[in-house]
Amino acid sequence: MMKINTVAFPETSVLFPDRLVYDYHDSFRADFPDIENTTISQLVNTFFSGTPRWIKNLFILRNALVKLIGLKVPENNSAPVMTSNIEYQVGDALGFFKIIHMTQNECILGEDDKHLDFRISILKEKGTLTVTTTVQYHNIWGRLYFIPVSVFHKKIVPAMLRNTVREKQ
């Protein structure tokens, strides 16, 4: 089985300078020897479209629950279609993840809501793929919301990272 490592916040990430502002952050890394032959758009596409069924079901449940209390939910629960030639741009949306920043080696997705702001970095570096998540709470509801989310998050991100590397190798 492929090893996914918890690592320090990557200094090469666009999010790094603000790392002390975040209330929560984590980073997971996988070895990916042939990463140079894969574009950042392909990695983002595979990361979100290769989501295991159990994770999709959790998102459907999450969306149904948070809609009741007025939080943002995506218009539909479908994942993007995997296409080898897709090229994402700043402003594109993948569910409730909006692309905020994009370079050749990193894509920052996220959303700002009344209870918290979050960012996800998908960072391609020589021989590795790193996914970093940051969260900044706005109020007690953000903290309370993230308690159960953090439990699942620590299982979901490594699973999606593992699937991405497996699919692209």
XYZ file of C-alpha atoms in Angstrom:
169
model
C 0.000 0.000 0.000
C 1.189 3.501 -0.867
C 2.418 5.526 2.105
C 0.894 8.945 2.711
C 2.942 11.049 5.125
C 1.858 13.904 7.338
C 4.396 16.668 6.730
C 5.198 20.209 7.820
C 3.492 23.077 6.033
C 5.309 23.317 2.660
C 7.393 26.482 2.509
C 6.967 26.594 -1.270
C 3.172 26.892 -1.000
C 1.535 30.226 -1.725
C -0.304 29.736 1.593
C 2.906 29.464 3.646
C 3.419 33.153 4.529
C 0.002 33.257 6.276
C 0.404 29.937 8.102
C 0.399 31.570 11.542
C -3.000 33.186 10.857
C -4.794 29.877 10.338
C -6.666 28.249 13.191
C -6.060 24.821 11.640
C -3.758 23.435 8.982
C -2.407 20.083 7.904
C -0.384 18.711 5.018
C -0.242 15.235 3.501
C 2.392 14.136 0.987
C 2.779 11.174 -1.343
C 5.764 10.144 -3.415
C 5.027 10.636 -7.095
C 8.192 9.928 -9.122
C 6.643 10.719 -12.530
C 4.823 13.920 -11.495
C 6.581 16.123 -14.072
C 4.519 14.460 -16.831
C 1.229 15.542 -15.222
C -0.196 19.079 -15.261
C -1.576 20.724 -12.151
C -5.024 20.789 -13.820
C -4.862 17.032 -14.394
C -3.906 16.503 -10.747
C -6.764 18.704 -9.499
C -9.209 16.962 -11.812
C -8.110 13.511 -10.681
C -8.072 14.526 -7.001
C -11.729 15.592 -7.079
C -13.179 13.218 -9.663
C -11.573 10.074 -8.248
C -13.344 10.496 -4.925
C -14.246 7.138 -3.333
C -17.977 6.414 -2.940
C -17.874 6.582 0.873
C -16.483 10.129 0.680
C -19.128 11.182 -1.865
C -21.787 9.873 0.511
C -20.294 11.882 3.394
C -20.396 15.049 1.272
C -24.031 14.393 0.343
C -24.882 13.997 4.040
C -22.845 17.086 4.955
C -24.588 19.174 2.290
C -28.045 18.095 3.432
C -27.255 18.928 7.066
C -25.516 22.281 6.590
C -28.154 23.505 4.137
C -30.618 23.351 7.042
C -28.575 25.929 8.950
C -27.926 28.226 5.993
C -24.359 27.334 5.016
C -23.212 27.205 1.396
C -23.658 23.973 -0.539
C -22.788 23.178 -4.152
C -25.562 23.326 -6.738
C -25.087 19.614 -7.402
C -23.159 16.788 -5.790
C -21.532 15.511 -8.960
C -17.780 15.337 -9.318
C -16.061 16.781 -12.391
C -15.653 14.419 -15.304
C -12.106 13.124 -15.675
C -10.602 14.444 -18.892
C -6.912 14.330 -19.677
C -6.899 17.679 -21.499
C -8.871 19.793 -19.005
C -7.231 23.082 -18.026
C -8.684 24.851 -15.000
C -8.442 28.591 -14.430
C -8.877 30.944 -11.500
C -12.605 31.320 -10.844
C -13.583 27.814 -11.980
C -15.600 25.828 -9.438
C -15.464 22.154 -8.500
C -18.508 21.642 -6.275
C -18.147 24.230 -3.515
C -14.404 24.464 -4.087
C -13.571 27.562 -6.112
C -10.130 27.977 -7.708
C -8.562 31.025 -6.073
C -4.964 30.816 -7.314
C -3.253 28.743 -9.985
C 0.318 28.314 -11.120
C 2.094 25.606 -13.041
C 2.845 23.767 -9.778
C 0.091 24.719 -7.341
C -3.659 25.137 -7.289
C -5.389 26.839 -4.356
C -9.081 26.098 -3.953
C -11.399 27.227 -1.218
C -14.454 29.051 -0.045
C -15.305 31.844 2.326
C -18.436 31.383 4.398
C -19.959 33.131 7.381
C -18.609 30.559 9.860
C -15.134 29.868 8.401
C -12.831 30.206 5.407
C -10.885 27.247 4.082
C -8.193 26.713 1.484
C -6.837 23.559 -0.123
C -3.444 23.587 -1.809
C -2.556 20.894 -4.311
C 1.196 21.296 -4.735
C 3.278 19.479 -7.292
C 6.992 19.348 -6.528
C 9.815 17.200 -7.786
C 8.813 13.619 -7.020
C 5.956 14.479 -4.618
C 2.365 15.646 -4.435
C 1.306 17.537 -1.294
C -2.210 18.504 -0.235
C -2.462 21.186 2.440
C -5.673 22.361 4.084
C -6.057 25.587 6.036
C -9.045 26.797 8.047
C -9.719 30.167 9.615
C -12.706 30.381 11.969
C -14.942 33.460 12.056
C -16.972 32.531 15.113
C -17.884 29.750 17.533
C -20.036 28.098 14.823
C -16.941 27.651 12.665
C -15.119 25.950 15.523
C -18.089 23.711 16.320
C -18.658 22.850 12.656
C -15.030 21.855 12.171
C -14.857 19.474 15.150
C -16.632 16.571 13.373
C -15.316 17.644 9.962
C -11.696 17.382 11.180
C -12.208 13.754 12.191
C -13.325 12.798 8.681
C -10.922 15.216 6.991
C -7.897 13.311 8.305
C -9.200 10.162 6.578
C -10.622 11.784 3.430
C -7.589 13.769 2.248
C -5.098 10.854 2.423
C -7.610 8.593 0.637
C -8.113 11.128 -2.161
C -4.371 11.753 -2.402
C -3.700 8.022 -2.617
C -6.317 7.650 -5.384
C -4.845 10.578 -7.316
C -1.322 9.169 -7.347
C -2.552 5.665 -8.149
C -4.695 6.948 -11.048
C -1.962 9.103 -12.583
C 0.908 6.605 -12.380
